[in-house]
mmCIF file of C-alpha atoms in Angstrom:
data_model
loop_
_atom_site.group_PDB
_atom_site.id
_atom_site.type_symbol
_atom_site.label_atom_id
_atom_site.label_comp_id
_atom_site.label_asym_id
_atom_site.label_seq_id
_atom_site.Cartn_x
_atom_site.Cartn_y
_atom_site.Cartn_z
ATOM 1 C CA MET A 1051 114.138 -19.240 152.362
ATOM 2 C CA ARG A 1052 112.391 -22.859 151.952
ATOM 3 C CA ARG A 1053 109.436 -21.039 150.956
ATOM 4 C CA VAL A 1054 111.102 -19.270 148.237
ATOM 5 C CA LEU A 1055 112.754 -22.422 146.987
ATOM 6 C CA LYS A 1056 109.594 -24.228 147.070
ATOM 7 C CA ALA A 1057 108.013 -21.251 145.059
ATOM 8 C CA LEU A 1058 110.395 -21.907 142.332
ATOM 9 C CA ARG A 1059 109.412 -25.325 141.694
ATOM 10 C CA PRO A 1060 107.045 -25.382 138.645
ATOM 11 C CA SER A 1061 103.533 -25.545 139.455
ATOM 12 C CA THR A 1062 102.564 -24.102 136.294
ATOM 13 C CA PRO A 1063 103.866 -25.420 132.861
ATOM 14 C CA THR A 1064 107.729 -24.821 132.562
ATOM 15 C CA GLY A 1065 108.282 -22.051 129.832
ATOM 16 C CA SER A 1066 104.636 -20.637 130.129
ATOM 17 C CA PRO A 1067 104.576 -16.719 130.842
ATOM 18 C CA PHE A 1068 102.983 -17.282 134.221
ATOM 19 C CA HIS A 1069 105.887 -19.640 135.162
ATOM 20 C CA ARG A 1070 108.598 -17.090 133.707
ATOM 21 C CA ARG A 1071 107.003 -14.289 135.725
ATOM 22 C CA ARG A 1072 106.795 -16.205 139.035
ATOM 23 C CA VAL A 1073 110.237 -17.587 138.737
ATOM 24 C CA GLY A 1074 111.424 -13.782 137.901
ATOM 25 C CA ARG A 1075 109.694 -12.581 141.136
ATOM 26 C CA CYS A 1076 111.472 -15.457 143.271
ATOM 27 C CA LEU A 1077 114.872 -14.832 141.871
ATOM 28 C CA ALA A 1078 114.479 -11.041 142.532
ATOM 29 C CA LEU A 1079 113.507 -12.009 146.332
ATOM 30 C CA LEU A 1080 116.371 -14.296 146.595
ATOM 31 C CA LEU A 1081 118.882 -11.317 145.370
ATOM 32 C CA VAL A 1082 117.521 -9.028 147.951
ATOM 33 C CA ILE A 1083 117.871 -11.667 150.719
ATOM 34 C CA THR A 1084 121.495 -12.365 149.661
ATOM 35 C CA ALA A 1085 122.229 -8.557 149.673
ATOM 36 C CA THR A 1086 120.564 -7.973 153.058
ATOM 37 C CA VAL A 1087 122.705 -10.951 154.460
ATOM 38 C CA ALA A 1088 125.828 -9.778 153.037
ATOM 39 C CA ALA A 1089 125.504 -6.136 154.319
ATOM 40 C CA ALA A 1090 124.334 -7.186 157.769
ATOM 41 C CA PRO A 1091 126.355 -6.561 160.903
ATOM 42 C CA GLU A 1092 128.510 -9.448 162.180
ATOM 43 C CA SER A 1093 126.133 -10.163 164.964
ATOM 44 C CA GLN A 1094 123.473 -10.979 162.543
ATOM 45 C CA ILE A 1095 125.610 -13.444 160.713
ATOM 46 C CA SER A 1096 127.020 -15.338 163.707
ATOM 47 C CA GLY A 1097 130.216 -13.534 163.661
ATOM 48 C CA LEU A 1098 131.398 -15.267 160.395
ATOM 49 C CA GLN A 1099 133.537 -13.496 157.572
ATOM 50 C CA ALA A 1100 131.352 -13.159 154.576
ATOM 51 C CA PRO A 1101 132.840 -14.215 151.294
ATOM 52 C CA ALA A 1102 134.826 -11.545 149.631
ATOM 53 C CA ASP A 1103 132.552 -11.392 146.712
ATOM 54 C CA GLN A 1104 129.593 -10.555 149.024
ATOM 55 C CA GLU A 1105 131.284 -7.542 150.616
ATOM 56 C CA PRO A 1106 130.477 -3.986 149.396
ATOM 57 C CA ILE A 1107 134.139 -3.276 149.432
ATOM 58 C CA THR A 1108 136.739 -4.851 147.106
ATOM 59 C CA ALA A 1109 140.456 -5.175 147.404
ATOM 60 C CA VAL A 1110 142.915 -2.762 145.700
ATOM 61 C CA PRO A 1111 144.524 -4.481 142.693
ATOM 62 C CA LEU A 1112 148.164 -4.374 141.815
ATOM 63 C CA PRO A 1113 149.192 -1.432 139.583
ATOM 64 C CA PRO A 1114 148.595 -2.151 135.804
ATOM 65 C CA ALA A 1115 151.333 -3.255 133.590
ATOM 66 C CA ALA A 1116 152.863 -0.441 132.024
ATOM 67 C CA ASP A 1117 155.702 0.472 129.641
ATOM 68 C CA PRO A 1118 158.787 0.854 131.939
ATOM 69 C CA LEU A 1119 160.217 3.694 129.754
ATOM 70 C CA LYS A 1120 157.026 5.667 129.935
ATOM 71 C CA LEU A 1121 156.627 4.842 133.536
ATOM 72 C CA ALA A 1122 160.096 6.117 134.414
ATOM 73 C CA LEU A 1123 159.542 9.209 132.447
ATOM 74 C CA GLY A 1124 156.317 9.814 133.949
ATOM 75 C CA GLU A 1125 157.936 9.746 137.339
ATOM 76 C CA ARG A 1126 160.726 11.976 136.683
ATOM 77 C CA LEU A 1127 158.229 14.666 135.134
ATOM 78 C CA PHE A 1128 156.109 14.471 138.370
ATOM 79 C CA ALA A 1129 159.248 16.011 140.225
ATOM 80 C CA ASP A 1130 160.259 18.296 137.501
ATOM 81 C CA SER A 1131 160.158 22.050 138.219
ATOM 82 C CA ARG A 1132 160.136 22.738 134.541
ATOM 83 C CA LEU A 1133 156.549 21.761 134.790
ATOM 84 C CA SER A 1134 155.778 25.055 136.622
ATOM 85 C CA HIS A 1135 156.246 28.800 134.931
ATOM 86 C CA ASP A 1136 158.916 30.075 137.417
ATOM 87 C CA GLY A 1137 160.436 26.585 138.492
ATOM 88 C CA GLY A 1138 159.460 26.987 141.793
ATOM 89 C CA LEU A 1139 156.784 24.134 141.959
ATOM 90 C CA THR A 1140 156.316 20.387 140.911
ATOM 91 C CA CYS A 1141 153.745 17.902 141.004
ATOM 92 C CA ALA A 1142 155.390 16.447 143.927
ATOM 93 C CA SER A 1143 155.074 19.935 145.708
ATOM 94 C CA CYS A 1144 151.708 19.191 146.635
ATOM 95 C CA HIS A 1145 151.826 15.549 146.490
ATOM 96 C CA ASP A 1146 154.418 14.150 148.563
ATOM 97 C CA MET A 1147 155.347 10.700 147.336
ATOM 98 C CA HIS A 1148 157.393 9.920 150.380
ATOM 99 C CA SER A 1149 154.282 10.088 152.772
ATOM 100 C CA ASN A 1150 150.493 10.165 152.039
ATOM 101 C CA GLY A 1151 150.437 11.443 148.363
ATOM 102 C CA ALA A 1152 149.203 14.877 149.582
ATOM 103 C CA ASP A 1153 150.239 17.035 152.580
ATOM 104 C CA GLY A 1154 149.640 17.700 156.150
ATOM 105 C CA LYS A 1155 148.043 21.137 155.698
ATOM 106 C CA SER A 1156 144.253 22.074 155.893
ATOM 107 C CA LYS A 1157 144.378 24.259 152.685
ATOM 108 C CA ARG A 1158 146.882 25.333 150.199
ATOM 109 C CA VAL A 1159 148.462 28.748 149.920
ATOM 110 C CA ALA A 1160 148.178 29.835 146.261
ATOM 111 C CA ARG A 1161 151.141 31.545 144.519
ATOM 112 C CA ASP A 1162 149.897 35.117 145.298
ATOM 113 C CA GLY A 1163 149.417 34.218 149.035
ATOM 114 C CA SER A 1164 145.656 33.748 148.987
ATOM 115 C CA ILE A 1165 144.112 30.609 150.695
ATOM 116 C CA LEU A 1166 142.715 28.220 148.158
ATOM 117 C CA PRO A 1167 139.178 26.631 149.156
ATOM 118 C CA PHE A 1168 140.134 22.937 149.050
ATOM 119 C CA ASN A 1169 142.276 20.437 151.021
ATOM 120 C CA ILE A 1170 144.640 18.534 148.876
ATOM 121 C CA PRO A 1171 143.528 15.104 148.043
ATOM 122 C CA THR A 1172 146.036 12.359 147.994
ATOM 123 C CA ILE A 1173 147.285 11.192 144.479
ATOM 124 C CA PHE A 1174 147.311 7.380 145.744
ATOM 125 C CA ASN A 1175 144.591 5.417 144.331
ATOM 126 C CA ALA A 1176 143.176 8.389 142.415
ATOM 127 C CA ALA A 1177 143.290 6.518 139.198
ATOM 128 C CA LEU A 1178 140.545 4.076 140.718
ATOM 129 C CA SER A 1179 138.085 6.874 141.072
ATOM 130 C CA PHE A 1180 135.444 7.684 138.568
ATOM 131 C CA ARG A 1181 136.098 11.354 138.738
ATOM 132 C CA LEU A 1182 139.085 13.570 140.002
ATOM 133 C CA ASN A 1183 139.296 16.390 142.439
ATOM 134 C CA TRP A 1184 137.009 17.469 145.310
ATOM 135 C CA GLU A 1185 134.365 18.644 142.569
ATOM 136 C CA GLY A 1186 134.822 15.564 140.439
ATOM 137 C CA ASN A 1187 135.312 18.115 137.423
ATOM 138 C CA PHE A 1188 137.827 15.826 135.580
ATOM 139 C CA ARG A 1189 137.176 12.490 134.087
ATOM 140 C CA THR A 1190 140.704 11.606 133.047
ATOM 141 C CA LEU A 1191 144.254 11.831 134.766
ATOM 142 C CA GLU A 1192 145.344 13.598 131.445
ATOM 143 C CA ALA A 1193 142.622 16.470 131.715
ATOM 144 C CA GLN A 1194 143.369 16.827 135.327
ATOM 145 C CA THR A 1195 147.055 17.449 134.578
ATOM 146 C CA GLU A 1196 146.709 19.792 131.906
ATOM 147 C CA SER A 1197 144.408 21.802 134.285
ATOM 148 C CA SER A 1198 147.098 21.859 137.074
ATOM 149 C CA LEU A 1199 149.563 23.032 134.413
ATOM 150 C CA GLU A 1200 147.507 25.908 133.508
ATOM 151 C CA ASN A 1201 145.883 26.857 136.706
ATOM 152 C CA THR A 1202 147.444 29.976 137.889
ATOM 153 C CA ALA A 1203 147.277 28.885 141.419
ATOM 154 C CA ASN A 1204 149.156 25.877 140.718
ATOM 155 C CA LEU A 1205 151.757 25.495 138.039
ATOM 156 C CA ALA A 1206 150.764 28.440 136.005
ATOM 157 C CA THR A 1207 152.267 27.330 132.780
ATOM 158 C CA ASN A 1208 151.018 25.496 129.695
ATOM 159 C CA ALA A 1209 151.948 22.525 127.657
ATOM 160 C CA LYS A 1210 153.469 24.545 124.951
ATOM 161 C CA GLU A 1211 155.844 26.412 127.462
ATOM 162 C CA VAL A 1212 156.621 23.130 129.110
ATOM 163 C CA LEU A 1213 157.672 21.411 125.931
ATOM 164 C CA LYS A 1214 159.878 24.331 124.818
ATOM 165 C CA LYS A 1215 161.799 23.810 128.104
ATOM 166 C CA LEU A 1216 162.083 20.012 127.544
ATOM 167 C CA ASP A 1217 163.017 20.263 123.786
ATOM 168 C CA ALA A 1218 166.171 22.280 124.945
ATOM 169 C CA ASP A 1219 167.396 19.403 127.027
ATOM 170 C CA PRO A 1220 168.964 16.624 125.214
ATOM 171 C CA GLU A 1221 168.446 13.995 127.661
ATOM 172 C CA MET A 1222 164.767 14.499 127.733
ATOM 173 C CA VAL A 1223 164.585 14.482 123.904
ATOM 174 C CA ARG A 1224 166.467 11.180 124.192
ATOM 175 C CA GLN A 1225 164.134 9.723 126.876
ATOM 176 C CA PHE A 1226 160.958 10.786 125.035
ATOM 177 C CA THR A 1227 162.164 9.564 121.665
ATOM 178 C CA LYS A 1228 163.021 6.058 123.201
ATOM 179 C CA ALA A 1229 159.670 5.863 125.148
ATOM 180 C CA TYR A 1230 157.532 7.266 122.330
ATOM 181 C CA GLY A 1231 159.411 7.190 119.082
ATOM 182 C CA HIS A 1232 159.563 10.914 118.874
ATOM 183 C CA PRO A 1233 160.538 14.145 120.916
ATOM 184 C CA ALA A 1234 157.896 15.337 123.398
ATOM 185 C CA ASP A 1235 154.666 16.580 122.365
ATOM 186 C CA ARG A 1236 151.402 17.583 124.217
ATOM 187 C CA ALA A 1237 150.163 13.945 124.000
ATOM 188 C CA SER A 1238 153.177 12.086 125.046
ATOM 189 C CA LEU A 1239 153.749 14.669 127.922
ATOM 190 C CA LEU A 1240 150.350 14.166 129.533
ATOM 191 C CA ASP A 1241 150.289 10.326 128.814
ATOM 192 C CA ALA A 1242 153.768 10.005 130.623
ATOM 193 C CA ILE A 1243 152.461 11.568 133.563
ATOM 194 C CA ALA A 1244 149.062 9.594 133.621
ATOM 195 C CA THR A 1245 151.053 6.596 133.217
ATOM 196 C CA TYR A 1246 153.067 7.383 136.511
ATOM 197 C CA GLU A 1247 149.799 8.296 138.384
ATOM 198 C CA GLN A 1248 147.980 5.043 137.326
ATOM 199 C CA SER A 1249 150.869 3.021 139.012
ATOM 200 C CA LEU A 1250 150.305 5.059 142.265
ATOM 201 C CA LEU A 1251 148.036 2.185 143.870
ATOM 202 C CA THR A 1252 148.339 0.856 147.275
ATOM 203 C CA PRO A 1253 147.435 -2.748 147.762
ATOM 204 C CA GLY A 1254 147.998 -4.962 150.522
ATOM 205 C CA SER A 1255 146.354 -3.261 153.519
ATOM 206 C CA ARG A 1256 145.154 -5.445 156.304
ATOM 207 C CA PHE A 1257 141.427 -5.057 155.349
ATOM 208 C CA ASP A 1258 142.459 -6.318 151.810
ATOM 209 C CA ARG A 1259 144.243 -9.235 153.461
ATOM 210 C CA TRP A 1260 141.146 -9.899 155.479
ATOM 211 C CA LEU A 1261 139.025 -9.791 152.307
ATOM 212 C CA GLY A 1262 141.401 -12.295 150.768
ATOM 213 C CA GLY A 1263 140.687 -14.629 153.676
ATOM 214 C CA ASP A 1264 143.192 -13.802 156.201
ATOM 215 C CA THR A 1265 140.927 -14.009 159.218
ATOM 216 C CA ALA A 1266 143.676 -12.921 161.705
ATOM 217 C CA ALA A 1267 144.385 -9.601 159.667
ATOM 218 C CA LEU A 1268 141.638 -7.839 161.746
ATOM 219 C CA SER A 1269 141.223 -7.531 165.548
ATOM 220 C CA ALA A 1270 137.706 -8.206 166.929
ATOM 221 C CA GLU A 1271 137.258 -4.440 167.425
ATOM 222 C CA GLU A 1272 138.387 -3.682 163.927
ATOM 223 C CA GLN A 1273 135.801 -6.265 162.605
ATOM 224 C CA HIS A 1274 133.234 -4.840 164.889
ATOM 225 C CA GLY A 1275 134.098 -1.289 163.500
ATOM 226 C CA TYR A 1276 133.436 -2.497 159.949
ATOM 227 C CA GLY A 1277 130.147 -3.963 160.990
ATOM 228 C CA LEU A 1278 129.152 -0.529 162.364
ATOM 229 C CA PHE A 1279 130.412 1.146 159.196
ATOM 230 C CA LYS A 1280 128.098 -1.085 157.218
ATOM 231 C CA SER A 1281 124.840 -1.076 159.449
ATOM 232 C CA LEU A 1282 124.935 2.648 160.380
ATOM 233 C CA GLY A 1283 124.943 3.591 156.653
ATOM 234 C CA CYS A 1284 128.515 4.840 155.932
ATOM 235 C CA ILE A 1285 128.775 2.199 153.200
ATOM 236 C CA SER A 1286 125.929 3.718 151.161
ATOM 237 C CA CYS A 1287 128.503 6.361 150.034
ATOM 238 C CA HIS A 1288 131.947 4.764 150.855
ATOM 239 C CA GLN A 1289 132.129 1.310 149.139
ATOM 240 C CA GLY A 1290 133.678 -0.315 145.994
ATOM 241 C CA VAL A 1291 137.433 -0.807 145.395
ATOM 242 C CA ASN A 1292 138.312 2.951 146.684
ATOM 243 C CA VAL A 1293 135.835 2.874 149.530
ATOM 244 C CA GLY A 1294 134.392 5.879 147.999
ATOM 245 C CA GLY A 1295 135.368 8.026 144.817
ATOM 246 C CA ASN A 1296 132.496 6.455 142.766
ATOM 247 C CA LEU A 1297 129.633 9.054 143.290
ATOM 248 C CA PHE A 1298 128.611 12.533 144.220
ATOM 249 C CA GLN A 1299 126.804 13.389 147.286
ATOM 250 C CA ARG A 1300 125.591 16.524 149.166
ATOM 251 C CA HIS A 1301 127.245 17.209 152.190
ATOM 252 C CA GLY A 1302 125.583 18.395 155.324
ATOM 253 C CA ILE A 1303 122.226 16.521 154.499
ATOM 254 C CA PHE A 1304 120.890 16.684 158.015
ATOM 255 C CA HIS A 1305 123.299 19.306 159.850
ATOM 256 C CA PRO A 1306 126.081 21.362 158.749
ATOM 257 C CA LEU A 1307 129.405 19.476 158.204
ATOM 258 C CA ALA A 1308 132.022 21.835 156.840
ATOM 259 C CA SER A 1309 132.338 24.816 154.550
ATOM 260 C CA PRO A 1310 128.814 25.020 152.797
ATOM 261 C CA THR A 1311 130.128 25.448 149.358
ATOM 262 C CA PRO A 1312 130.221 23.656 146.964
ATOM 263 C CA GLU A 1313 127.208 21.800 148.241
ATOM 264 C CA ILE A 1314 127.765 18.708 146.027
ATOM 265 C CA LEU A 1315 131.173 16.938 145.960
ATOM 266 C CA ARG A 1316 132.698 13.812 144.809
ATOM 267 C CA VAL A 1317 132.657 11.392 147.720
ATOM 268 C CA PRO A 1318 136.450 10.928 148.799
ATOM 269 C CA SER A 1319 138.191 7.669 148.940
ATOM 270 C CA LEU A 1320 138.779 6.388 152.297
ATOM 271 C CA ARG A 1321 141.915 4.382 151.203
ATOM 272 C CA ASN A 1322 144.772 5.474 153.421
ATOM 273 C CA VAL A 1323 142.483 7.822 155.156
ATOM 274 C CA ALA A 1324 144.156 7.438 158.689
ATOM 275 C CA THR A 1325 147.397 8.951 157.044
ATOM 276 C CA THR A 1326 145.630 12.036 155.306
ATOM 277 C CA PRO A 1327 144.574 14.384 158.060
ATOM 278 C CA PRO A 1328 143.193 16.973 158.365
ATOM 279 C CA TYR A 1329 139.755 15.955 156.827
ATOM 280 C CA PHE A 1330 136.894 17.222 154.468
ATOM 281 C CA HIS A 1331 137.192 19.509 151.511
ATOM 282 C CA ASP A 1332 138.181 22.427 153.913
ATOM 283 C CA GLY A 1333 140.497 20.527 156.170
ATOM 284 C CA SER A 1334 138.378 21.616 159.289
ATOM 285 C CA ALA A 1335 138.363 18.320 161.018
ATOM 286 C CA PRO A 1336 141.930 17.748 162.634
ATOM 287 C CA THR A 1337 141.605 14.137 163.647
ATOM 288 C CA LEU A 1338 139.777 11.001 162.197
ATOM 289 C CA GLY A 1339 137.761 10.585 165.240
ATOM 290 C CA GLU A 1340 136.434 14.039 164.775
ATOM 291 C CA ALA A 1341 135.711 13.435 161.209
ATOM 292 C CA VAL A 1342 133.678 10.394 162.101
ATOM 293 C CA ARG A 1343 131.747 11.997 164.741
ATOM 294 C CA ARG A 1344 130.777 14.893 162.499
ATOM 295 C CA MET A 1345 129.940 12.700 159.615
ATOM 296 C CA GLY A 1346 127.771 10.630 161.674
ATOM 297 C CA THR A 1347 125.798 13.954 162.796
ATOM 298 C CA ALA A 1348 125.758 15.645 159.462
ATOM 299 C CA GLN A 1349 125.336 12.784 157.123
ATOM 300 C CA LEU A 1350 123.207 10.070 158.949
ATOM 301 C CA ASP A 1351 121.609 12.330 161.861
ATOM 302 C CA ARG A 1352 123.079 9.969 164.504
ATOM 303 C CA THR A 1353 125.013 10.851 167.538
ATOM 304 C CA LEU A 1354 127.647 8.361 167.794
ATOM 305 C CA SER A 1355 129.005 6.868 171.195
ATOM 306 C CA GLU A 1356 132.736 7.173 171.813
ATOM 307 C CA GLU A 1357 132.712 3.531 171.680
ATOM 308 C CA GLN A 1358 131.262 3.308 168.033
ATOM 309 C CA ILE A 1359 133.596 6.017 166.982
ATOM 310 C CA GLU A 1360 136.547 4.123 168.395
ATOM 311 C CA ALA A 1361 135.566 1.020 166.615
ATOM 312 C CA ILE A 1362 134.971 2.819 163.264
ATOM 313 C CA VAL A 1363 138.445 4.712 163.540
ATOM 314 C CA ALA A 1364 139.909 1.167 164.187
ATOM 315 C CA PHE A 1365 138.392 -0.140 160.980
ATOM 316 C CA LEU A 1366 139.505 2.961 159.083
ATOM 317 C CA ASN A 1367 143.131 2.393 160.254
ATOM 318 C CA THR A 1368 143.063 -1.116 158.434
ATOM 319 C CA LEU A 1369 142.557 0.516 154.965
ATOM 320 C CA THR A 1370 146.341 1.822 154.839
ATOM 321 C CA GLY A 1371 147.908 0.161 152.015
ATOM 322 C CA THR A 1372 151.492 -0.075 150.873
ATOM 323 C CA TYR A 1373 153.518 1.505 148.019
ATOM 324 C CA ARG A 1374 156.756 0.012 146.685
ATOM 325 C CA GLY A 1375 156.566 -2.474 149.676
ATOM 326 C CA ALA A 1376 156.306 0.258 152.582
ATOM 327 C CA PRO A 1377 153.137 1.245 154.472
ATOM 328 C CA ILE A 1378 151.681 4.816 153.649
ATOM 329 C CA ILE A 1379 152.501 7.231 156.380
ATOM 330 C CA ALA A 1380 151.076 10.677 157.361
ATOM 331 C CA ALA A 1381 152.820 13.580 155.861
ATOM 332 C CA PRO A 1382 155.020 15.965 158.290
ATOM 333 C CA PRO A 1383 152.680 18.399 160.157
#
């Protein structure tokens, strides 16, 4: 490091092209050194907690400010059976807001009795992901909501049909008019639901408290698990505020992981992951330990020891946040 700092001292005239190039190369080297130290296992940084701004994971923020009238309306619509064609389903039918924001099943059974190919992802913190759904085929909450309305395997309706039902309810007309200045239309219907979904953030996990400087928030084993999570390479896909959810990746890079199609998926968020078994897009891993084991083999080409798996699982348990002041819990089996 001293050599790098020495190289920054001007041995060529300040402002000359040679000096600017030399300084640029040295600054680039300093950035590489800084990033390497920040991502190093704890054993390489004397067991000290790195500053939060040097960690590859950032804390979940508080929910954004929202119009309380639109927020209340969106919450009501999320649980309203009039959003399905036959009145048999709601958004909350698949996304249990009293537990993990998903369900406890490996796959969903469609309305016609067929088995759908994907495990239901949690709605908690979905607003923090860069794309939505396992295939990442939606960019906005509004687009995803409208697709769910129209999907014959889901709500099997459309905005026009839903609006007709809502317009026949004087209380819903009053509530929309108060929130939006007019009765429900397609844009306000989707906006109200999206406003509610944007509020479904889960701050306050023990890991986030640790990031904020509470060194007692994590045990030694949990910190060791985080160090392994970084040093083994898990962090290359699972990082940022959602510990994932911000890029696409091929699964089964070195060995098969789960159902082979689709081959490219949006990397799932690991926020609240301890509460959302079973795992993978096909729900084929029943426990978090099994998921970690298989990920090590398939994505990293590593056979993880039991000690490593237990430590990583211990770290992943610290990613469980809170919603409305209560910790997120697993859905009933």
